[in-house]
Amino acid sequence: VQLQASGGGLVQPGGSLRLSCAASGVTLEYYAIHWFRQNPGKERDWVSCISAGDGAGGAGRTYYQDSVIGRSTISRDNAENTVYLQVNGLKPEDTANYYCAAASKCWTTSAAMEYWGKGTLVTVSS
């Protein structure tokens, strides 16, 4: 099983990025997919989650950290076995390594994550 986050990069304040979490060896549709972010020496922060699909093509419910509400969208493409996190209006404080992880549900702790992906670095700077 492997999760891989990608899509990070250097972006100016106010810009946008779409992060991707692609998987092999596991079907993301059956899991709640979380995004976390972390800077060196700091605690890992939960960012967003999309719950597992309903088995009928439904995408799942979405949840966001207060700091990204209104400027982020988490979504999944089951055909691509990928979950996306679109972040608009990026701010310097959004700078971090972003990680995706899979769990049985959204309302849980980071300790309950079953699979973690390698991170992708987002740098917001002018």
Coordinates of C-alpha atoms in Angstrom, one line a residue:
V1 CA 0.0 0.0 0.0
Q2 CA 1.3 3.4 -0.9
L3 CA -0.1 6.9 -0.7
Q4 CA 1.7 9.7 -2.5
A5 CA 0.9 13.4 -2.1
S6 CA 2.0 15.7 -4.9
G7 CA 1.2 19.1 -6.3
G8 CA 3.1 21.3 -3.9
G9 CA 5.4 24.1 -4.9
L10 CA 6.3 27.7 -4.5
V11 CA 3.4 30.0 -4.9
Q12 CA 2.8 33.7 -4.3
P13 CA 0.4 34.9 -1.6
G14 CA -3.1 34.8 -3.0
G15 CA -2.3 32.0 -5.4
S16 CA -3.8 28.6 -5.6
L17 CA -2.6 25.0 -5.6
R18 CA -4.3 21.6 -6.1
L19 CA -2.7 18.9 -4.1
S20 CA -3.2 15.3 -5.1
C21 CA -3.2 12.1 -3.0
A22 CA -2.8 9.1 -5.2
A23 CA -2.8 5.5 -4.0
S24 CA -1.7 2.1 -5.0
G25 CA -2.6 -1.1 -3.3
V26 CA -5.7 0.4 -1.7
T27 CA -9.0 1.8 -2.9
L28 CA -9.4 5.3 -1.5
E29 CA -13.1 5.3 -2.0
Y30 CA -13.5 3.0 1.0
Y31 CA -11.6 5.2 3.3
A32 CA -11.9 8.6 4.9
I33 CA -9.0 10.6 3.5
H34 CA -7.3 13.3 5.6
W35 CA -4.9 16.0 4.8
F36 CA -2.5 17.2 7.5
R37 CA 0.3 19.8 7.4
Q38 CA 3.4 20.2 9.4
N39 CA 6.5 22.4 9.6
P40 CA 9.8 21.3 11.1
G41 CA 9.7 21.5 14.8
K42 CA 6.0 22.1 15.0
E43 CA 3.0 19.9 15.7
R44 CA 1.2 18.3 12.8
D45 CA -2.1 20.0 12.1
W46 CA -5.2 18.5 10.6
V47 CA -6.4 20.4 7.6
S48 CA -9.3 18.6 6.0
C49 CA -11.1 15.3 5.5
I50 CA -13.5 13.6 3.1
S51 CA -15.4 10.7 4.4
A52 CA -15.6 7.3 2.6
G53 CA -17.9 7.0 -0.3
D54 CA -21.3 5.6 0.1
G55 CA -20.7 2.8 -2.4
A56 CA -23.2 4.4 -4.8
G57 CA -20.9 7.0 -6.3
G58 CA -21.5 9.5 -3.6
A59 CA -18.3 11.4 -2.7
G60 CA -18.6 11.6 1.0
R61 CA -19.0 14.5 3.5
T62 CA -16.2 17.1 3.8
Y63 CA -14.7 18.8 6.8
Y64 CA -12.2 21.6 7.1
Q65 CA -10.0 23.3 9.6
D66 CA -11.3 26.8 10.4
S67 CA -8.2 28.5 8.9
V68 CA -9.0 27.0 5.4
I69 CA -12.8 27.1 5.4
G70 CA -14.1 29.0 2.4
R71 CA -10.9 28.8 0.4
S72 CA -10.3 25.0 0.2
T73 CA -12.1 22.2 -1.4
I74 CA -11.4 18.5 -0.8
S75 CA -12.7 16.1 -3.4
R76 CA -12.2 12.6 -4.7
D77 CA -12.0 11.0 -8.2
N78 CA -12.7 7.3 -7.6
A79 CA -11.8 6.4 -11.2
E80 CA -8.4 7.9 -10.7
N81 CA -8.2 6.5 -7.1
T82 CA -7.1 10.0 -6.1
V83 CA -8.2 12.6 -3.6
Y84 CA -7.6 16.3 -4.2
L85 CA -7.2 19.3 -1.9
Q86 CA -7.6 22.6 -3.7
V87 CA -6.4 25.6 -1.7
N88 CA -7.1 29.1 -2.9
G89 CA -6.1 32.5 -1.5
L90 CA -2.9 31.0 -0.1
K91 CA -1.2 32.7 2.8
P92 CA 2.4 32.5 4.1
E93 CA 1.1 30.7 7.1
D94 CA -0.1 27.9 4.8
T95 CA 3.5 27.0 4.2
A96 CA 4.1 23.5 5.3
N97 CA 4.7 19.9 4.2
Y98 CA 1.2 18.5 3.4
Y99 CA 0.5 14.8 4.0
C100 CA -2.5 12.7 3.1
A101 CA -3.6 9.8 5.2
A102 CA -6.4 7.2 5.2
A103 CA -8.6 6.2 8.1
S104 CA -11.9 4.5 8.6
K105 CA -13.6 7.8 9.4
C106 CA -13.1 11.6 9.6
W107 CA -14.0 12.1 13.2
T108 CA -10.9 10.4 14.6
T109 CA -7.3 11.2 15.7
S110 CA -4.1 11.1 13.8
A111 CA -3.1 8.0 15.7
A112 CA -5.9 6.1 14.0
M113 CA -4.6 6.7 10.5
E114 CA -4.0 3.4 8.7
Y115 CA -1.9 4.7 5.9
W116 CA 0.2 7.7 5.5
G117 CA 1.6 9.2 2.3
K118 CA 4.9 11.0 1.9
G119 CA 4.4 14.8 2.0
T120 CA 4.5 17.5 -0.6
L121 CA 6.0 20.9 0.3
V122 CA 3.9 24.0 -0.2
T123 CA 5.8 27.3 0.1
V124 CA 3.8 30.5 0.0
S125 CA 6.1 33.5 -0.5
S126 CA 6.6 36.5 -2.6

